[in-house]
CSV table of C-alpha atoms in Angstrom, one decimal:
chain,number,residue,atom,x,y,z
A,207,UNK,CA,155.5,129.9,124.3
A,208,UNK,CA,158.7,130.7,122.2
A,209,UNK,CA,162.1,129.1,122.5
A,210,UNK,CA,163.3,132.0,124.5
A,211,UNK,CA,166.5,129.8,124.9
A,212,UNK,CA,167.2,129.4,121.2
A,213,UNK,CA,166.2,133.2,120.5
A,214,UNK,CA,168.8,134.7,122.7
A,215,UNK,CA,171.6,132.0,122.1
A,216,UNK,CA,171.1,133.1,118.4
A,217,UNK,CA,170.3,137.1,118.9
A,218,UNK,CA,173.3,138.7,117.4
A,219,UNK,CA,174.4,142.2,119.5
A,220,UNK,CA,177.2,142.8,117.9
A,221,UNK,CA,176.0,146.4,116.9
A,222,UNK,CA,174.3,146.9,120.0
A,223,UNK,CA,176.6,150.1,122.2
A,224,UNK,CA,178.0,149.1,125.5
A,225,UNK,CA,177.0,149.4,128.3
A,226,UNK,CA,172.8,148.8,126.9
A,227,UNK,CA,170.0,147.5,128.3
A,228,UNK,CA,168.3,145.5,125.5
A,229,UNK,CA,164.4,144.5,125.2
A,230,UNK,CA,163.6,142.1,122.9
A,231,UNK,CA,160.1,142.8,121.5
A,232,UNK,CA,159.4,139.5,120.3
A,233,UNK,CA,160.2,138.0,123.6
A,234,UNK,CA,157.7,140.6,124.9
A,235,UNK,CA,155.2,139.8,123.0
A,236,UNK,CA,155.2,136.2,123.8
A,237,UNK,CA,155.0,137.3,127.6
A,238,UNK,CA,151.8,139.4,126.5
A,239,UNK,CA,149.9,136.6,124.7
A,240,UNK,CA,150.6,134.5,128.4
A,241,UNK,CA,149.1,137.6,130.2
A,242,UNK,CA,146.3,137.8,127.6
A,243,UNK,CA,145.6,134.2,128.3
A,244,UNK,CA,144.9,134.4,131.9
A,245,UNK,CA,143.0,137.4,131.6
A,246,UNK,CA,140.4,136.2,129.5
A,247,UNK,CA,140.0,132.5,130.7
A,248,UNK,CA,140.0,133.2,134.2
A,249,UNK,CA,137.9,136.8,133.9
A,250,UNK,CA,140.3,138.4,135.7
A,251,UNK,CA,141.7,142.2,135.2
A,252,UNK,CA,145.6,142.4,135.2
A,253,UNK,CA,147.4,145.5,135.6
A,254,UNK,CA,151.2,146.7,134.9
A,255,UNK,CA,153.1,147.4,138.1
A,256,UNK,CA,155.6,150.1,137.4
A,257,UNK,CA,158.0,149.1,139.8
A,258,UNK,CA,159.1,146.4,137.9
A,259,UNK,CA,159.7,148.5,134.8
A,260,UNK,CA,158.5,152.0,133.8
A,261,UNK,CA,159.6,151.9,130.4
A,262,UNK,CA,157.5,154.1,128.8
A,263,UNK,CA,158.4,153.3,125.2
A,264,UNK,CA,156.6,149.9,125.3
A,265,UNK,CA,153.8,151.2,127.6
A,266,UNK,CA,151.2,151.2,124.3
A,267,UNK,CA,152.2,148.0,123.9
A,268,UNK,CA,151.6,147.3,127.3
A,269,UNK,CA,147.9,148.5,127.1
A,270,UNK,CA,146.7,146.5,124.6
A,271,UNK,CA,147.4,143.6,126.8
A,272,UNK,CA,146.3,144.4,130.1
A,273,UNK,CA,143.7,146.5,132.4
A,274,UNK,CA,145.1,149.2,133.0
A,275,UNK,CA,148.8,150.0,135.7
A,276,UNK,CA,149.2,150.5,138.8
A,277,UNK,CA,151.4,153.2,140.6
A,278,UNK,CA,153.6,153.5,144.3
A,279,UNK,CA,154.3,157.1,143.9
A,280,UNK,CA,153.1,160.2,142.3
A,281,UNK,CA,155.8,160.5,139.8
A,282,UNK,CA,154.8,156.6,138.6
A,283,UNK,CA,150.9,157.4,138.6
A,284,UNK,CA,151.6,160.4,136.6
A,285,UNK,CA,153.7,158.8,134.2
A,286,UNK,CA,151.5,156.2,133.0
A,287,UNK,CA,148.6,159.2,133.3
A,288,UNK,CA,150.9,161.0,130.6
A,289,UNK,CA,152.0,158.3,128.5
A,290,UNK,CA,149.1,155.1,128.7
A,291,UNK,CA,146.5,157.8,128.7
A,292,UNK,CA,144.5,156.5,131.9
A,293,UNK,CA,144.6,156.5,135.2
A,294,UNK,CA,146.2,154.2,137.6
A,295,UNK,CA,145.2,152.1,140.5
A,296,UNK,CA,147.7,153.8,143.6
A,297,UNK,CA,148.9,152.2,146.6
A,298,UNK,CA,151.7,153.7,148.3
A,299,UNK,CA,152.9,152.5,152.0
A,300,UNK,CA,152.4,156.2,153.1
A,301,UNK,CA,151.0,159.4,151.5
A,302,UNK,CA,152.0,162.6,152.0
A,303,UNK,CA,149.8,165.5,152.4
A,304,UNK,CA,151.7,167.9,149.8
A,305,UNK,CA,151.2,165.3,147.1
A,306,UNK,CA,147.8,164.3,147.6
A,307,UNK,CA,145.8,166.5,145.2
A,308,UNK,CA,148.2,165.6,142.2
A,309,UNK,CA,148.0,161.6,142.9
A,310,UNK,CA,144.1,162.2,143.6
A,311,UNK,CA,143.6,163.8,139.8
A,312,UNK,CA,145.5,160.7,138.0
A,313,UNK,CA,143.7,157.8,140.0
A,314,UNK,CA,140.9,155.8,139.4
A,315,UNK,CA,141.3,153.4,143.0
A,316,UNK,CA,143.6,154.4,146.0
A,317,UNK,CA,144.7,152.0,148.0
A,318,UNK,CA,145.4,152.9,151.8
A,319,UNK,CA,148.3,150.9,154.0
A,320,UNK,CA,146.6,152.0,157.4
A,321,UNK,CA,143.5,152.9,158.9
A,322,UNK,CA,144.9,156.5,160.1
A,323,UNK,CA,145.7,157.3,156.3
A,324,UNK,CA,142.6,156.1,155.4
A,325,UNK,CA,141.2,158.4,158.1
A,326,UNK,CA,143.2,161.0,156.6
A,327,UNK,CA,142.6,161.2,152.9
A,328,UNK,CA,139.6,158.5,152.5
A,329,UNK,CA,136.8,161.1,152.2
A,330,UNK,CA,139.1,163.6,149.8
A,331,UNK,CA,139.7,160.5,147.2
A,332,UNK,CA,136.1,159.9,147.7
A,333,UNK,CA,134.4,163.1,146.8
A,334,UNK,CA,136.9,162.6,144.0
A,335,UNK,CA,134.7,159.3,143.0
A,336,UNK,CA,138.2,157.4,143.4
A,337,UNK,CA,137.4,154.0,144.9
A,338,UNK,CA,139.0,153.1,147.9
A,339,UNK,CA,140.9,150.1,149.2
A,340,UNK,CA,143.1,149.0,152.3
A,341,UNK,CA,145.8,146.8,152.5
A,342,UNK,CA,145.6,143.9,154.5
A,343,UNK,CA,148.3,141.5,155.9
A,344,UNK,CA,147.4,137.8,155.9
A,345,UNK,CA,150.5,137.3,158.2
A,346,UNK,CA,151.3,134.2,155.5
A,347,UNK,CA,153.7,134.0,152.9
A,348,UNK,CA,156.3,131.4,151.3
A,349,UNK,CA,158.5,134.0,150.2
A,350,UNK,CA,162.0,132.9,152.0
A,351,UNK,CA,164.3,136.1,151.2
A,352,UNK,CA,163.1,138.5,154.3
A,353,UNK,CA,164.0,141.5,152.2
A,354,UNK,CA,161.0,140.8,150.0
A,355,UNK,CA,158.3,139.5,152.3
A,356,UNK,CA,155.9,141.8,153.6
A,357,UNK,CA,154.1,139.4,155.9
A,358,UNK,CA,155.4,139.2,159.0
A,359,UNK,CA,153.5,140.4,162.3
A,360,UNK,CA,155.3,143.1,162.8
A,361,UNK,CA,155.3,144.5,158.6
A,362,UNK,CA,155.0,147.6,158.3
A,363,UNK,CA,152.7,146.7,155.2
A,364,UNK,CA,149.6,146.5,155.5
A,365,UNK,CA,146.7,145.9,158.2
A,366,UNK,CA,146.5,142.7,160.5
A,367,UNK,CA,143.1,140.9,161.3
A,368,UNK,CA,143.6,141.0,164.6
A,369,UNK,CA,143.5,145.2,164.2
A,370,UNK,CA,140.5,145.5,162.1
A,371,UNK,CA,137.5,144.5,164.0
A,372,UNK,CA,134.8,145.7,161.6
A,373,UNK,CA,135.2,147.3,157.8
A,374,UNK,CA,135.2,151.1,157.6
A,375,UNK,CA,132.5,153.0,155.5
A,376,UNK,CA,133.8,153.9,152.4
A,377,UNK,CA,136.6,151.3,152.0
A,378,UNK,CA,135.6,149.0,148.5
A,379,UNK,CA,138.4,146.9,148.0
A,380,UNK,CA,140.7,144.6,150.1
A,381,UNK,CA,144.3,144.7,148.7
A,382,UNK,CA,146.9,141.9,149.7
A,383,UNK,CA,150.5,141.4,148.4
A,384,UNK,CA,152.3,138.3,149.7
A,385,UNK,CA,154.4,136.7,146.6
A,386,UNK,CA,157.3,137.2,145.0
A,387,UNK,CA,158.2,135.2,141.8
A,388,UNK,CA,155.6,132.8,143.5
A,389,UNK,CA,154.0,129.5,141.6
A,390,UNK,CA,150.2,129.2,141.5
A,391,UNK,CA,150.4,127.0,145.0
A,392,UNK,CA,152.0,129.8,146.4
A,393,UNK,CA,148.8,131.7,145.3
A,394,UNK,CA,146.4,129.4,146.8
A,395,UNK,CA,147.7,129.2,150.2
A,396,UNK,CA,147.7,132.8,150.4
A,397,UNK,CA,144.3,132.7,149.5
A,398,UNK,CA,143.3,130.2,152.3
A,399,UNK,CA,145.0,132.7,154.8
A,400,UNK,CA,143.1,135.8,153.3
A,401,UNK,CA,139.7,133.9,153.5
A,402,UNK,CA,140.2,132.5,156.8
A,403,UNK,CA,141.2,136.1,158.0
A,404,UNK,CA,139.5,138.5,156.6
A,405,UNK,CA,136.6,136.2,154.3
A,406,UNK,CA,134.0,137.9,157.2
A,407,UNK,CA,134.4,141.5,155.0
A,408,UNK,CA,134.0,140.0,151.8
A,409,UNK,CA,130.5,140.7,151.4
A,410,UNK,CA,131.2,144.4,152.1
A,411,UNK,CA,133.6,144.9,149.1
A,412,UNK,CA,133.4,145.3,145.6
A,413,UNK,CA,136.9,144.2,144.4
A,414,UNK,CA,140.1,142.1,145.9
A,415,UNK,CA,143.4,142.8,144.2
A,416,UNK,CA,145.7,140.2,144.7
A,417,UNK,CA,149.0,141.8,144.2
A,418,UNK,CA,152.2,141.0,142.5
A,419,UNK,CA,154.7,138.0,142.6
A,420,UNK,CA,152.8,136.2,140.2
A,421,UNK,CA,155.1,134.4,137.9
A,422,UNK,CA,152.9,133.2,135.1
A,423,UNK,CA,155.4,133.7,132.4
A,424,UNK,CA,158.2,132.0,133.5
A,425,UNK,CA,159.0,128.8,131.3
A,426,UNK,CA,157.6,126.2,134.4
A,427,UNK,CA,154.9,128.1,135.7
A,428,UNK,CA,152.1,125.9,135.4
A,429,UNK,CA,149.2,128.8,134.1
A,430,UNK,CA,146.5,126.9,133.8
A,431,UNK,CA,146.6,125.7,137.4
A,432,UNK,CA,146.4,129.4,138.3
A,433,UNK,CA,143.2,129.8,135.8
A,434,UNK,CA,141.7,127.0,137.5
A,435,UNK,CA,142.5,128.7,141.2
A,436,UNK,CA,141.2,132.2,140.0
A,437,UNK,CA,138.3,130.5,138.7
A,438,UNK,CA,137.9,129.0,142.1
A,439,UNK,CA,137.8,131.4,143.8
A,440,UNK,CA,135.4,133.4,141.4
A,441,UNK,CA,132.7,130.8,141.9
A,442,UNK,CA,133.1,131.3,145.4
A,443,UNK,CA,132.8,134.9,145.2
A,444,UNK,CA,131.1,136.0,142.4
A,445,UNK,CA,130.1,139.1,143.1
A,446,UNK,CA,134.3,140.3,143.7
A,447,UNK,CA,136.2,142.3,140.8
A,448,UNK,CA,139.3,140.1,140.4
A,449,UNK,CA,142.6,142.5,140.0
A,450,UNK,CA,146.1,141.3,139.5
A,451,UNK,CA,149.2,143.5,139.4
A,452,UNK,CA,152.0,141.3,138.2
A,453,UNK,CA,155.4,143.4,137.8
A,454,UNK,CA,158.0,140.7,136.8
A,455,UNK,CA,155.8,138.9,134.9
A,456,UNK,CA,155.6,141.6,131.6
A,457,UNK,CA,159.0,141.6,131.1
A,458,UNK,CA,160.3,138.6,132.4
A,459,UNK,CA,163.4,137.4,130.6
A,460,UNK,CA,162.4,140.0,127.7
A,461,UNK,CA,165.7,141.2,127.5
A,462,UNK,CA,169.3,141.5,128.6
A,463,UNK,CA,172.1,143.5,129.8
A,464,UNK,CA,175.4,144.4,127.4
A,465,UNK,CA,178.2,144.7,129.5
A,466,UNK,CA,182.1,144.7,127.9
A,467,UNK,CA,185.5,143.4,129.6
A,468,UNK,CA,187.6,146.4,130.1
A,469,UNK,CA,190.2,144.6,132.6
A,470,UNK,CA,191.4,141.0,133.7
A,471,UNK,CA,192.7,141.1,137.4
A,472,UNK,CA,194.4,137.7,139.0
A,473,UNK,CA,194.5,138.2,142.6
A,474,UNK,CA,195.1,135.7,145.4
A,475,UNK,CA,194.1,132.7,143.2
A,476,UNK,CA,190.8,134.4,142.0
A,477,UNK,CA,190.5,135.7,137.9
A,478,UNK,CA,188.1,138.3,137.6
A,479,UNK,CA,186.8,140.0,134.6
A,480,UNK,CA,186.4,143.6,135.3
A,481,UNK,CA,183.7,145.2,133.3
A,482,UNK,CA,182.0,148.6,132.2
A,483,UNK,CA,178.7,147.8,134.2
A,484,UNK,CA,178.5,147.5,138.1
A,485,UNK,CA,176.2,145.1,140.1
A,486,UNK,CA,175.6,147.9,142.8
A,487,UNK,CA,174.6,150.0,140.0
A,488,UNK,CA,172.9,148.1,137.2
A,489,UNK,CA,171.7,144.9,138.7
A,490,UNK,CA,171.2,145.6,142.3
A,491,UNK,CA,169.0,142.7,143.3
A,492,UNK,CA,172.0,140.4,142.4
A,493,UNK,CA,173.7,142.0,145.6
A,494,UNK,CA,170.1,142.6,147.4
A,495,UNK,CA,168.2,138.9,146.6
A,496,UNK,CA,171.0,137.8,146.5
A,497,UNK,CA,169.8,136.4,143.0
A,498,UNK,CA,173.1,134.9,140.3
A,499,UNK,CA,172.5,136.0,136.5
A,500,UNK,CA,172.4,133.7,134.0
A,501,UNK,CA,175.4,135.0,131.4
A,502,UNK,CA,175.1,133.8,127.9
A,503,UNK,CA,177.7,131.3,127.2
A,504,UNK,CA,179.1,130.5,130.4
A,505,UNK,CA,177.4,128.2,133.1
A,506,UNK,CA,178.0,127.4,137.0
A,507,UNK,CA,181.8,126.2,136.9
A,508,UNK,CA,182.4,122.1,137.9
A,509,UNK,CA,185.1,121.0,140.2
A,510,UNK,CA,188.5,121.5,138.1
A,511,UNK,CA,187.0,124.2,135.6
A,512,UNK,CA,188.7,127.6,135.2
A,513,UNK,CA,186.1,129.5,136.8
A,514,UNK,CA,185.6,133.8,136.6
A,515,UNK,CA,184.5,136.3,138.8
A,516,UNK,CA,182.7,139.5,137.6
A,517,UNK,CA,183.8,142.6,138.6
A,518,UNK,CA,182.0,145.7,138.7
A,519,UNK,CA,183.1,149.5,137.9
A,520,UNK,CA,182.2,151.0,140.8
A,521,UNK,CA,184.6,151.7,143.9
A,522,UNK,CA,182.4,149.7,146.2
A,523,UNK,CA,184.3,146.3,147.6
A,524,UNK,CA,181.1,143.7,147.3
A,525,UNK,CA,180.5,145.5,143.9
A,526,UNK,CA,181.5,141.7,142.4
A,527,UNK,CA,179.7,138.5,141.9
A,528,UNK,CA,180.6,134.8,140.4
A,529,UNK,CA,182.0,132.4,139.7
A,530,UNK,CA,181.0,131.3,136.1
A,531,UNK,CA,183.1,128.8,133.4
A,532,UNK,CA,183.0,129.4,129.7
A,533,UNK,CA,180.7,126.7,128.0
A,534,UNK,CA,183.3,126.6,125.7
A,535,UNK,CA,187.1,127.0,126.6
A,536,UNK,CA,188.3,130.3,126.1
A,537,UNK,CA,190.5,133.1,127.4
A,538,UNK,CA,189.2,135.9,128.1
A,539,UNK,CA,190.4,139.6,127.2
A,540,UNK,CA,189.4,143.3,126.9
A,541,UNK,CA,187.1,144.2,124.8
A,542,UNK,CA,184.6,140.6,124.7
A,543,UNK,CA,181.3,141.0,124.9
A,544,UNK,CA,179.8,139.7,128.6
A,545,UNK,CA,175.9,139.6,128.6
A,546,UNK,CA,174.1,139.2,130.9
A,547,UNK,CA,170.2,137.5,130.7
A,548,UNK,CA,167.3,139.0,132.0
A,549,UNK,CA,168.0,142.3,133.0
A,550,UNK,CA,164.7,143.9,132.0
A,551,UNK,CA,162.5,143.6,135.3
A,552,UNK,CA,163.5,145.1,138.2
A,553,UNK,CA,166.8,146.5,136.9
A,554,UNK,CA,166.2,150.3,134.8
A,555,UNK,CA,164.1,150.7,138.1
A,556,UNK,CA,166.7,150.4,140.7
A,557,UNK,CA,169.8,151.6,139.1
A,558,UNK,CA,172.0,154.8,140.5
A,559,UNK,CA,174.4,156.7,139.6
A,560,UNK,CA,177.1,156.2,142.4
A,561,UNK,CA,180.4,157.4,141.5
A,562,UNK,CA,179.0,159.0,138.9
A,563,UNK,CA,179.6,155.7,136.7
A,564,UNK,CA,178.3,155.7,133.0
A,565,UNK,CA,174.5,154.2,133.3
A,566,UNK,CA,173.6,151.9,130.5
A,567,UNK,CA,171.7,152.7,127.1
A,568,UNK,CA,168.3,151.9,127.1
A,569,UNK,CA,167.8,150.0,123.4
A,570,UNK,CA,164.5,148.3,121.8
A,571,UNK,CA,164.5,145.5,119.2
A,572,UNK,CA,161.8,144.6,116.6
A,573,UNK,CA,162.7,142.0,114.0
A,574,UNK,CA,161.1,144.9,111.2
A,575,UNK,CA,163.4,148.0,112.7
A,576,UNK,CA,166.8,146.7,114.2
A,577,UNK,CA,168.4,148.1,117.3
A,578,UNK,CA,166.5,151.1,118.2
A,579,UNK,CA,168.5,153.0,120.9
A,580,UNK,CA,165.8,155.3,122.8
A,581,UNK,CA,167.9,156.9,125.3
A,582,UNK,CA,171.5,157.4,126.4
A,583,UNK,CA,173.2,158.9,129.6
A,584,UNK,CA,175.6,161.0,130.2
A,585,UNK,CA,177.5,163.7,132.2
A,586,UNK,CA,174.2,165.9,132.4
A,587,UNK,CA,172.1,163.2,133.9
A,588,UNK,CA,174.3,162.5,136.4
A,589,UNK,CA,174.8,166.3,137.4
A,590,UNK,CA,171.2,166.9,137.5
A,591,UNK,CA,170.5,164.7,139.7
A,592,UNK,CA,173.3,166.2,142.3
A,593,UNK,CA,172.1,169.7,142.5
């Protein structure tokens, strides 16, 4: 892997407009070659999850490196119908009659969250010659924020063992998603639950997808180890199609957020930088996670260190986060930069547009063409979207 450290210390975004989201190509394409590798050494399929990032302006990129994407809604399935040119593995917690036919032309496997909706719409998707699959719940997970662990007893997500006394006709695949930015011994205990549980089907399937969560580009994942436990597993069931959907793990750390100081405020022994980005809008699992940004050139302040709080633009009280310390002693004013690492995954994705504040640029880098800015927002977007 790259010195993603070095790259981004050095990056100069000086011409870069703010507010911008900026994706670093050459970052990406180091995450790719990591995808690539545990693809092909492990003979497992990876697909793109959407929900991490649905920008479509890589997504040729993003075929060449994996198996194909995988969708949570109609308007995500048909995206990557229109723009990767094939068509999507779906899973969506709950489908809705109106929308069927449309998410039934621009899938090749549907996953199904309950028997009922497999009841439902099972035999449609089949005639169809989609391949069908349920979600199961191993009731086992190591994922410690509540907000992003689908695996308690009483989860909406997915089917329990106890509820599933024999596998339905017509059901191909077992689907499980348990992780969330999870290490490759995260993996294999999951795997121990999903055997134990529901290992009594496996010889009535033709696929398992394992889900998201799995980290295997973050600088000290240890990707091997998870060839070795996919390989495992293979040798123990051979005859299974092995599907990954990894969200995070694309564009992990690929890029970051341009954000401006338009404000200092001093206020009851607390500085704050007030900025032209808001956390509630722009980076909304910092709030939800709760998860601290890394900001380039400042660190986690040490007793006696002038330490900053960042404000966002939005009217909203919590819309704030810190405290960081410049690395090296300065002063802040209006008009310095403030970026923000890592605000490609799970960021474009989530934002809004409450208060009607200005959503960041969307830009693309490549060392051959510079700062490409591929889309820009305005008063019309925000209107649109109101009525």
């Amino acid at each position: 892997m790259i010195d993603k450290d070095r790259i981004l210390k050095e990056w100069d975004l000086s011409e870069v407009p703010s507010p911008s989201y900026v994706l670093n190509h050459s970052l990406l394409e180091d995450n790719l070659c990591v995808i690539d590798k545990v693809r092909h050494a492990a003979g497992v399929e990876i697909i793109v999850a959407l929900k991490a990032n649905a920008t479509w302006g890589i997504f040729t990129e993003l075929k060449k490196h994996s198996d194909g994407a995988t969708a949570s809604s109609l308007s995500e399935a048909r995206l990557v119908y229109e723009e990767m040119g094939v068509k999507v593995h779906t899973y969506a917690p709950v489908y809705m009659e109106e929308e069927m036919d449309e998410i039934l032309s621009y899938s090749s496997h549907l996953t199904f969250n309950s028997l009922s909706q497999f009841q439902r719409y099972g035999q449609k998707a089949r005639a169809k010659g989609i391949s069908c699959g349920l979600r199961v719940n191993p009731e086992f997970s190591t994922v410690e924020t509540d907000l992003y662990n689908p695996c308690s007893p009483m989860s909406r997500l997915g089917v329990r063992s106890v509820d599933l006394s024999e596998w339905p006709e017509g059901l191909d695949g077992l689907h499980f998603h348990a992780l969330c930015e999870s290490r490759p011994s995260d993996l294999r205990g999951t795997l121990a639950a999903v055997e134990e549980r529901f290992g009594r089907f496996f010889d009535r399937i033709k696929w398992i997808n394992m889900g998201g969560g799995h980290l295997m580009t973050h600088k000290e994942y240890d990707e091997d180890e998870l060839i070795a436990i996919l390989k495992e597993f293979k040798s123990k069931h051979p005859e299974l199609r092995i599907i990954m959907e990894p969200g995070s793990a694309f564009t992990w750390d690929t890029g970051v957020l341009v954000a401006r100081v338009e404000d200092i405020v001093r206020n009851g022994g607390r500085n704050t930088m007030m900025l032209n980005v808001s956390f509630a809008c722009h980076m909304p699992d910092c709030l939800e996670m709760p998860y601290k940004p890394v900001i380039l050139g400042m660190h986690d302040p040490v007793e006696g260190e002038e330490s900053w709080f960042m404000g966002g633009n939005s009217c909203l009280a919590g819309d704030t986060y810190g405290s960081w310390a410049f690395d090296v002693a300065h002063t802040p004013k209006v008009g310095d930069p403030v970026v923000f690492r890592d605000m490609i995954h799970y960021t474009m994705v989530k934002t809004t547009m409450f208060n009607g504040v200005t959503h960041p640029s969307i830009v693309i880098y490549t060392p051959e063409e510079g700062f490409k800015v591929i889309r820009t927002f305005g008063y019309h977007d925000y209107k649109q979207r109101m009525g």
